[in-house]
Amino acid sequence: MTLDDLLDRNRQWADARRARDPEFFSRLARGQRPRLLWIGCSDSRVPAEEILGCGPGDLFVHRNVANIVAYNDINIASVVQYATVNLGIADIVVCGHYGCGGIRAACAETLPDGYLGDWLNIAGWAKRTVDQALAREGRSVAGEEYHQRVVEENVRLQIEHLSHLGLIRRQRAERPDSLRLHGWVYDISTGLVKIVAPGDT
Ligand SMILES: [Zn+2]
């Protein structure tokens, strides 16, 4: 597929959208009121709008490798601020996914070189939490089951990071129950979302 093919598709998409709903683009041009903030993985197989049956204007989206919320990430902090303060969004979803290459790399003996290794080191805490839990349970889990446990734990860990951000703590102190943080995991092999942390976290 060439870039010209993609631009052709864009024109066809815009024409089809306008044919179905002549006011669609002029309505969106007036502003946005997205339903939730989506913090997901950059993986091409997890397109937030598509898997939730949404379209333009429905979701405010931030994606990075392995859906990580880092304390010192001014990028995600500004996204969270704009979503919650300016757009008044009350629901934030951190959505991981099974088969996540970032989580696999974070669990490997050696982290990748360069920025990727530095970044994925943050998700390494999820691996350590899983390892400690398995040691307590006296169990040994490997392969896909182990990977899935770390994916789920990483989502819980990033929700914890989110809840510790000064911006979130201040808003919750000023307006209790004003923000709900949800942990989801998307299964690429079924197309379905599983809840791993309910919205009252
Ligand atoms: Zn991923």
Coordinates of C-alpha atoms and ligand atoms in Angstrom, one line a residue, residues 41-43 66-67 97 100-102, ligand 1:
C41 CA -0.3 1.0 23.8
S42 CA 1.0 2.3 20.5
D43 CA 0.6 -1.2 19.0
A66 CA 3.3 -0.5 26.8
N67 CA 0.7 2.1 28.0
H97 CA -3.2 -5.8 25.6
C100 CA 2.3 -6.7 24.1
G101 CA 5.8 -6.6 22.7
G102 CA 6.7 -3.9 25.1
Ligands
ZN1 ZN 1.8 -3.2 23.4

